[in-house]
Coordinates of C-alpha atoms (C1' of nucleotides) in Angstrom, one line a residue:
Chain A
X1 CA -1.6 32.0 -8.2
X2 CA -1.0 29.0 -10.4
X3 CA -3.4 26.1 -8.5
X4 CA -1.4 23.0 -7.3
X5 CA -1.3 20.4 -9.7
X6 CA -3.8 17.4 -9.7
X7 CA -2.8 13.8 -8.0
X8 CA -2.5 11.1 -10.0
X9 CA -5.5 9.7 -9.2
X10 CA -7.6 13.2 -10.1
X11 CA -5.3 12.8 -13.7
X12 CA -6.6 8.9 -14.3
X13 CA -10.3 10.1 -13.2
X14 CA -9.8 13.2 -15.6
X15 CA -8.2 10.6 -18.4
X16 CA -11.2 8.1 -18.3
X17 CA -13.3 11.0 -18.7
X18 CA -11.8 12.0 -22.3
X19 CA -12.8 8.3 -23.1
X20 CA -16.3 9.0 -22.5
X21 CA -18.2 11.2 -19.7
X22 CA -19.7 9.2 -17.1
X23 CA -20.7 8.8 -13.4
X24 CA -18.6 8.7 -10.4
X25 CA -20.3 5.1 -9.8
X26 CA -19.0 4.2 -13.3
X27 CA -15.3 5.2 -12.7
X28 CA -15.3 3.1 -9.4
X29 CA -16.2 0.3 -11.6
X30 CA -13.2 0.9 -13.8
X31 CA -10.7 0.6 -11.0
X32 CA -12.6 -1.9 -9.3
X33 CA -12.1 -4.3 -12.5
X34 CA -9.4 -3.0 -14.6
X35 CA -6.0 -3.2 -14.2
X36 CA -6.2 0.8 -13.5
X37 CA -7.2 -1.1 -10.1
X38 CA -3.8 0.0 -8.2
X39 CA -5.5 3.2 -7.9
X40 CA -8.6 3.2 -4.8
X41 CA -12.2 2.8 -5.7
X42 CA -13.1 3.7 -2.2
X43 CA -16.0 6.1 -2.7
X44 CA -13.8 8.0 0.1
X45 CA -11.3 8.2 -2.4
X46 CA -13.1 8.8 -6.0
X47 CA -15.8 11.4 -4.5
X48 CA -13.7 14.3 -3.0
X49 CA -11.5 13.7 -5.9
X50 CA -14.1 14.3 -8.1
X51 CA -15.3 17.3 -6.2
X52 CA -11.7 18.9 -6.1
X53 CA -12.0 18.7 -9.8
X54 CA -14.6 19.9 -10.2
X55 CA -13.7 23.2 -8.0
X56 CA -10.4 23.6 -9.8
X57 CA -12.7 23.8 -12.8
X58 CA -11.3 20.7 -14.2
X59 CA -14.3 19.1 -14.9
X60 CA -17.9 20.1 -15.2
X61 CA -20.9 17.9 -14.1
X62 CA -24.5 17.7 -14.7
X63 CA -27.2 15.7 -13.1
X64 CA -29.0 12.6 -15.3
X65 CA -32.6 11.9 -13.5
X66 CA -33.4 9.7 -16.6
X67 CA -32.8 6.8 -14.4
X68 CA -35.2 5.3 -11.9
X69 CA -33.1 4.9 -9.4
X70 CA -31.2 7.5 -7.7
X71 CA -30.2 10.2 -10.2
X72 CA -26.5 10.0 -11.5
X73 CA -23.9 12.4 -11.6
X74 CA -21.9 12.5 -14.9
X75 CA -18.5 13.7 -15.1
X76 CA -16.9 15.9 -17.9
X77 CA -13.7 17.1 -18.9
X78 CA -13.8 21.0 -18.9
X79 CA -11.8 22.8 -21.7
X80 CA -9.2 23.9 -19.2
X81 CA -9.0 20.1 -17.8
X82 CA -8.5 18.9 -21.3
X83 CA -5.7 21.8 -21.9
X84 CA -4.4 20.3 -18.1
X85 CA -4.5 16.9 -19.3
X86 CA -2.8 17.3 -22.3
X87 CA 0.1 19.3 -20.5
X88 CA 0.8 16.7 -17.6
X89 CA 0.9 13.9 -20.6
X90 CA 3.7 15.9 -22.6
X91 CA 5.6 16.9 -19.1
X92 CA 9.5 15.7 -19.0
X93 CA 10.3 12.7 -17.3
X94 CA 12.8 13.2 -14.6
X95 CA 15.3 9.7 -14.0
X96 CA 13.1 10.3 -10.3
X97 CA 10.2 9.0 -12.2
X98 CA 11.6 6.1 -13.8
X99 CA 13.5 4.9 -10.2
X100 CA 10.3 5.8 -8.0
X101 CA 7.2 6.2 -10.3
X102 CA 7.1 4.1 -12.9
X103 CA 3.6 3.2 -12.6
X104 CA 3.0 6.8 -12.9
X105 CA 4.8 7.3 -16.0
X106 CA 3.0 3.5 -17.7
X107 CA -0.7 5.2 -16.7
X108 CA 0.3 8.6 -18.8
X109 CA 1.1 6.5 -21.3
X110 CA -1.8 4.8 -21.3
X111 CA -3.9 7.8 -22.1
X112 CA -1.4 8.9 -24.2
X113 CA -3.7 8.0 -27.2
X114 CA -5.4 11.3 -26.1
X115 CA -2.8 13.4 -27.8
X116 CA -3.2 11.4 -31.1
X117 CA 0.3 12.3 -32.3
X118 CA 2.0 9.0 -32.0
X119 CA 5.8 10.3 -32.9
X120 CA 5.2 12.1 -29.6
X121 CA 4.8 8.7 -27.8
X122 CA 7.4 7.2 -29.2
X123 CA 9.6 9.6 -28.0
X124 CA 7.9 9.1 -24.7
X125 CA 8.8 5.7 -24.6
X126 CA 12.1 6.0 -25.9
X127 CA 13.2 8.3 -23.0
X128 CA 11.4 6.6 -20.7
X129 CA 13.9 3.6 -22.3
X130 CA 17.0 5.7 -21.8
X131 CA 16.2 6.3 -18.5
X132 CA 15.5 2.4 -17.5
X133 CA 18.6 0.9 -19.0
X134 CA 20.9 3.7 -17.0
X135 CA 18.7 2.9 -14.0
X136 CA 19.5 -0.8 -14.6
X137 CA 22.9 -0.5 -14.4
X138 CA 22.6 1.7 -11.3
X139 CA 21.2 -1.1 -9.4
X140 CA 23.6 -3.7 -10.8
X141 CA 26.5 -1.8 -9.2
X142 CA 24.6 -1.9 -6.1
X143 CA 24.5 -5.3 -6.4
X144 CA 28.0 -6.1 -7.2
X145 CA 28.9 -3.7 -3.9
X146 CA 27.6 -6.6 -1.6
X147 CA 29.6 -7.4 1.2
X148 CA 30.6 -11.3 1.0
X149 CA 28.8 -12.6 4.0
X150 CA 25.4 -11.3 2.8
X151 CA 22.9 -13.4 3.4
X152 CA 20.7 -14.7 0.2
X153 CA 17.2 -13.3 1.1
X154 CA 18.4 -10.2 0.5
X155 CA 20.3 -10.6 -2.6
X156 CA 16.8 -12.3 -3.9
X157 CA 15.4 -9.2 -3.2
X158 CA 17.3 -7.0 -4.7
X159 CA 17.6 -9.2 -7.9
X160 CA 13.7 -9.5 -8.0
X161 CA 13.9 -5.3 -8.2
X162 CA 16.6 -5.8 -11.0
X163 CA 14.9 -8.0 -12.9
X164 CA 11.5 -5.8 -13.0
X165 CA 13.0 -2.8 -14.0
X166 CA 15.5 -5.2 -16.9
X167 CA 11.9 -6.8 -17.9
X168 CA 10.6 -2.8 -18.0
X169 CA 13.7 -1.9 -20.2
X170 CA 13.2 -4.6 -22.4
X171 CA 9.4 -3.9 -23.1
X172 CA 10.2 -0.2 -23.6
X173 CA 12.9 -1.2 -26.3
X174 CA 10.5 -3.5 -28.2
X175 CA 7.6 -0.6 -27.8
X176 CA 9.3 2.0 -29.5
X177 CA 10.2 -1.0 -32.9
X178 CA 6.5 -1.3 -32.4
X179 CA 5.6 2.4 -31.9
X180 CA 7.9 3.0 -35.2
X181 CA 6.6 0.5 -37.6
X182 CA 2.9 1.7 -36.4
X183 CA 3.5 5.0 -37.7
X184 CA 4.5 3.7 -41.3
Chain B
X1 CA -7.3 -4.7 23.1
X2 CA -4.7 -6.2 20.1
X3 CA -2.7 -3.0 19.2
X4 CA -2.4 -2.1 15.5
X5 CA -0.2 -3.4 12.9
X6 CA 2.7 -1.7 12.3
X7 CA 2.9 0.1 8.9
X8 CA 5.3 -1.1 5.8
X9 CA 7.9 1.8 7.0
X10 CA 7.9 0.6 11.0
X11 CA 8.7 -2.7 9.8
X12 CA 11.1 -1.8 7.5
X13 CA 12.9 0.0 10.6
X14 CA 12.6 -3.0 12.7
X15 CA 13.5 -5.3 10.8
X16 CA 16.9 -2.9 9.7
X17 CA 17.4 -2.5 13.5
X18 CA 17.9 -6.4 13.5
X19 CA 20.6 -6.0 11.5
X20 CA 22.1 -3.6 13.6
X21 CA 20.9 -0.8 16.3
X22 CA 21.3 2.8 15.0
X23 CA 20.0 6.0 15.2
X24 CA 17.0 7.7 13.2
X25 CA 20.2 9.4 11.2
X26 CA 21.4 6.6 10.1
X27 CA 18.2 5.0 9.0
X28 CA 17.1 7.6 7.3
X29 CA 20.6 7.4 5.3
X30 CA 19.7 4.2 4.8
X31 CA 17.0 4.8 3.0
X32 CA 18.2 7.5 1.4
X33 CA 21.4 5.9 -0.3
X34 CA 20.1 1.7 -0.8
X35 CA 17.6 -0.1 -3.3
X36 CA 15.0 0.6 0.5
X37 CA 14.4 3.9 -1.2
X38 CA 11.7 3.7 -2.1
X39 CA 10.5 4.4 1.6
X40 CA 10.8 8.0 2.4
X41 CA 14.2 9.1 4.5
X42 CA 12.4 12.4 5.3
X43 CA 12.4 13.0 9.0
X44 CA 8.6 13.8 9.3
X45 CA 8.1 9.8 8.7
X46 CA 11.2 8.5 9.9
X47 CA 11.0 10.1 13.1
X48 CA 7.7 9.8 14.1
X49 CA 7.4 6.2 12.9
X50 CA 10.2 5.6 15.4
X51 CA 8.3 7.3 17.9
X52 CA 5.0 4.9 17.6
X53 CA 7.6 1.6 17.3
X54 CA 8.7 3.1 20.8
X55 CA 5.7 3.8 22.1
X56 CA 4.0 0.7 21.2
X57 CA 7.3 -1.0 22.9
X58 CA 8.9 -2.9 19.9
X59 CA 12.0 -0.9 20.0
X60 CA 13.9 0.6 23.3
X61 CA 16.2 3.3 23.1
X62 CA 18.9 4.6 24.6
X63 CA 21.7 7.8 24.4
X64 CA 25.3 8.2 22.9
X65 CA 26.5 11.1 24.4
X66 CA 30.2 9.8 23.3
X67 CA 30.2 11.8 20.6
X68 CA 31.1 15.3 20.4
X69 CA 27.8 16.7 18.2
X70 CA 24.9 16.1 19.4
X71 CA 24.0 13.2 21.3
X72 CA 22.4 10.2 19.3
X73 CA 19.4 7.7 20.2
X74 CA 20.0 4.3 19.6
X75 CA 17.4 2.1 18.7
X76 CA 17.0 -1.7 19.1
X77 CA 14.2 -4.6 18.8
X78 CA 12.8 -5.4 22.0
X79 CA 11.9 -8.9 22.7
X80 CA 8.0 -8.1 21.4
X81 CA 9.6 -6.6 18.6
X82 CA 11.6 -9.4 17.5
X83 CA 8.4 -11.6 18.2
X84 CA 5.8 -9.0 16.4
X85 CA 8.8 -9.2 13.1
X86 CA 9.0 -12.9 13.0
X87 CA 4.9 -13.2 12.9
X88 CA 5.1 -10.6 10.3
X89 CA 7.5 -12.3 8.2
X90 CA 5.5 -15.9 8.3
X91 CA 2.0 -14.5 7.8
X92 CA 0.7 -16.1 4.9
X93 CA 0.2 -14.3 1.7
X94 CA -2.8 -13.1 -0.3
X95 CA -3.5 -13.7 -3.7
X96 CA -4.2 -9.0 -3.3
X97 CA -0.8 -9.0 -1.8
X98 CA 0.7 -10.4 -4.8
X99 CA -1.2 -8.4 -7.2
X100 CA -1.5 -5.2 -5.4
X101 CA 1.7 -5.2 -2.6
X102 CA 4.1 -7.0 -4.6
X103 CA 7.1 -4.8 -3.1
X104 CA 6.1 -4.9 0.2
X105 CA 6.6 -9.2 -0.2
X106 CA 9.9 -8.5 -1.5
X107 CA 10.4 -6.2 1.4
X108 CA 9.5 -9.1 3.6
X109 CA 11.6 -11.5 1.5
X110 CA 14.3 -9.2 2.3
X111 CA 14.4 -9.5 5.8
X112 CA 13.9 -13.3 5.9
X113 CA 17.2 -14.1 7.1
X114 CA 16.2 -13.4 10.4
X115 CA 14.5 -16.0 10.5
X116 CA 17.4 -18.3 10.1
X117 CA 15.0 -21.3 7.9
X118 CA 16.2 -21.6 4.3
X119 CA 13.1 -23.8 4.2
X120 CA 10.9 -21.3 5.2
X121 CA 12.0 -19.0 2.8
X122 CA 11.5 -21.5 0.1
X123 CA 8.0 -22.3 0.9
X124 CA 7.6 -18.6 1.1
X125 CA 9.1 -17.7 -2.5
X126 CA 7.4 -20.7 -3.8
X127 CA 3.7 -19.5 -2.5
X128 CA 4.9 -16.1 -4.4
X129 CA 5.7 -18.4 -7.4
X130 CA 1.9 -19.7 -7.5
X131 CA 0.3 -16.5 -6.9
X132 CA 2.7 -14.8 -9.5
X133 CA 1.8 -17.2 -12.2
X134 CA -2.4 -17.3 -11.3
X135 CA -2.3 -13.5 -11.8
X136 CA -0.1 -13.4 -15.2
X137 CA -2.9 -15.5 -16.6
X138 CA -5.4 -13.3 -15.4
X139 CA -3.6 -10.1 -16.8
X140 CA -3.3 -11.6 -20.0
X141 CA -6.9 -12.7 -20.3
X142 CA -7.5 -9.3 -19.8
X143 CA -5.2 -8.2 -22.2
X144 CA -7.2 -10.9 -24.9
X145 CA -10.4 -9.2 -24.1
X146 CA -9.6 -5.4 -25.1
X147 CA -11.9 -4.2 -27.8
X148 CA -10.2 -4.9 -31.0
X149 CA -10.2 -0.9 -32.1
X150 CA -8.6 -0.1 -28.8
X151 CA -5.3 2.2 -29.5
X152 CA -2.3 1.2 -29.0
X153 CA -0.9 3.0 -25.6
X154 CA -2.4 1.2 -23.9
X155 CA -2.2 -1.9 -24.8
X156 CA 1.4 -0.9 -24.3
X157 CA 0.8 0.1 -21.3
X158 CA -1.0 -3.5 -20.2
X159 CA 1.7 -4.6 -21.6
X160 CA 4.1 -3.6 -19.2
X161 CA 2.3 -4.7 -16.3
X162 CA 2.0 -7.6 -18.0
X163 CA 5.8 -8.0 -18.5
X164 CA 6.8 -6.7 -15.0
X165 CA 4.2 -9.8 -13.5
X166 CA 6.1 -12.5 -16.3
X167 CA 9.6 -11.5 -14.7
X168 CA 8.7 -11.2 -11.1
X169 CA 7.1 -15.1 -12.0
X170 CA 10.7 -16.0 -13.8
X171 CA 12.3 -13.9 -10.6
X172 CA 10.7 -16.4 -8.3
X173 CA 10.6 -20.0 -9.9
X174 CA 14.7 -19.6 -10.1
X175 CA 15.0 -18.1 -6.9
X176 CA 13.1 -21.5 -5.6
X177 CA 15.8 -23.5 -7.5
X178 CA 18.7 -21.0 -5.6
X179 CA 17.2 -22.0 -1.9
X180 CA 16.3 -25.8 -2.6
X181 CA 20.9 -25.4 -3.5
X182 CA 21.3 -23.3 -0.4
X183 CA 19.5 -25.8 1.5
X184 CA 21.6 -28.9 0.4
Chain C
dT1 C1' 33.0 33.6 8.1
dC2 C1' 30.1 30.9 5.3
dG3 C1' 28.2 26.9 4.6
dC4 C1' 28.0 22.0 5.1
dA5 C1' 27.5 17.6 7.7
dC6 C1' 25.8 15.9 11.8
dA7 C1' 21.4 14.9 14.4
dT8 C1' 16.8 15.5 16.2
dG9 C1' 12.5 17.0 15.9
dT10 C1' 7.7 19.7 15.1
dA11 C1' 3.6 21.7 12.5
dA12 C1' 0.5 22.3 8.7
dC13 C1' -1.5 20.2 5.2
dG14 C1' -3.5 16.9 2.0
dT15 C1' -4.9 12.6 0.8
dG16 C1' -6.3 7.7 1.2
dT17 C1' -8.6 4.1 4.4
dT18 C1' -12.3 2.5 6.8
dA19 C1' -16.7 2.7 8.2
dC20 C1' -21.0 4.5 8.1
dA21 C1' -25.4 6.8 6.3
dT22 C1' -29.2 7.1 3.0
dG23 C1' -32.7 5.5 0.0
dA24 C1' -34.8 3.3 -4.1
dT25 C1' -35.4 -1.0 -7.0
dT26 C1' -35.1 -5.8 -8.2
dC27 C1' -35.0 -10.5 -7.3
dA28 C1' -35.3 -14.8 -4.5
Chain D
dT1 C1' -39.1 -10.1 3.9
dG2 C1' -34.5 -9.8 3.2
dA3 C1' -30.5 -9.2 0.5
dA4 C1' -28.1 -7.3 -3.3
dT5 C1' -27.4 -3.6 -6.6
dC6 C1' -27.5 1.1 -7.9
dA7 C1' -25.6 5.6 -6.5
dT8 C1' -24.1 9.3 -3.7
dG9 C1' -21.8 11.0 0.0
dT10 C1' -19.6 12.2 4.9
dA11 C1' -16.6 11.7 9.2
dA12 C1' -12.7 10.1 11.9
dC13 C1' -8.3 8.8 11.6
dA14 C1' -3.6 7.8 10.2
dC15 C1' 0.2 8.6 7.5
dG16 C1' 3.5 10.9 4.4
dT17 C1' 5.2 15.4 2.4
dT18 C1' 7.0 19.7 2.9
dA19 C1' 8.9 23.1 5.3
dC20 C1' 10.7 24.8 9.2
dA21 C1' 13.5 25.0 13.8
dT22 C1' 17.6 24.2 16.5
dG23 C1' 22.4 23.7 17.5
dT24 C1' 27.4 21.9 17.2
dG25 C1' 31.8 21.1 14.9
dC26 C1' 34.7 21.3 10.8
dG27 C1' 36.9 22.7 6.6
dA28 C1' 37.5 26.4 2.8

DNA sequence: TCGCACATGTAACGTGTTACATGATTCA
DNA sequence: TGAATCATGTAACACGTTACATGTGCGA
């Protein structure tokens, strides 16, 4: 049976890990003070995760007692997590994604330097700009189909979702000139 | 003993069964067709979430057997729901909220008209303002302080965030400006 | 007659939250 | 001595997801 496919939060641990193995301690620290800190870094959260992948044999660990406090766990990517990785990072975006899980889509592309192959990001990013400016007008029609009487709190609201996901067009746009002139 | 807060989706319900009492149906259509979509419409949360608003007595219900399919429940605020609403609408917001919970602000901002104060509303969106702005500084002094041999997905991706906070900051200061109009 | 829209619900499962437990070392 | 930091973990609980169950009326 294929095994079910990791949560987002077992992909960032599993991403931070191709930075650099390290401790389940460490990683907390990461989302604790990064702006990775959306995801939890309740140790309720961070250790089953860990241990899941490590039983999915995602990740392998081994114990460092070279400390003298309390020995440290450190976290490594296995061969097949790597091979994992790299396939969730390459995976079609669906225009689901882009509407409900956009963060989703920015954190694979932070780790997108794993892949090394930047033509392959920036037709990541271009997609992922296709997708946005069709989503855009999407919600604009919403918009326009307002009844008269409505009130203005809720056109605020709806304008503030507009203009995050214009603001997200726009930085896609001007990512892939940048992506493009990098590769030159 | 203080009961516990209702979740993001029960006030979500509540505050659309201000608009209007409905059915679960039509909630869940709700959600399923409007920019609200980004709460599930699946009937395994809509349902049951219903179920705890009743149970906890901020909605009553009653049946429409007028139809000829099968019978609908109609939901509606009770007087504690109102009440338990309007104290969630005024609570005061957190610098987290804003960093972390930014939709569920919005959501809030959404609903505002209930409370029938333009005033309030400003004083709300203009917190927002402040907060937004604080944490766009902070972002980008992040941003200053990645390594300089860091690749660049993610700086692309720190980027985004960092563009989503700027417009939700523009979003807000000219919404302020729309309300202090409203109001005169 | 087949399937779709209406309309309500339940059950299993997985995951995150909160709170707790443990224990050594360092520093005031 | 007491508190904070290092470092790992567990347990109870609540919520959402997915999938299923049930049953009517209507149009092709």
């Amino acid at each position: 049976m294929p095994s079910k496919a990791p949560t987002n939060l077992e992909y960032a641990l599993l991403g931070l890990l191709h930075q650099q193995p390290q401790s389940g301690y460490d990683l907390r620290k990461v989302f604790a003070t990064t702006a990775l800190g959306n995801y939890s870094s309740s140790p309720g959260a961070i250790y089953p995760a860990l241990k899941r992948l490590e039983s999915s044999d995602l990740v392998t660990s081994e114990i460092d007692s070279t400390t003298k406090l309390r020995p440290r766990k450190i976290f490594s990517p296995s061969r097949k997590g790597r091979a994992v990785f790299r396939t969730w990072l390459k995976a079609d975006l669906t225009p689901d994604d882009v509407a409900r899980r956009f963060d989703d889509l920015v954190l694979r592309l932070a780790f997108h330097w794993v892949l090394n192959d930047l033509e392959a990001t920036r037709v990541f990013v271009s997609a992922l700009a296709d997708e946005l400016d069709s989503y855009v007008e999407a919600l604009e029609s919403q918009r326009r189909q307002f009844p008269e009487q409505t009130p203005i709190q809720p056109r605020l609201a709806l304008d503030a979702g507009i203009e995050q996901v214009k603001a997200a067009a726009r930085w896609a746009h001007k990512s892939v000139k940048k992506l493009s002139e990098e590769r030159s």
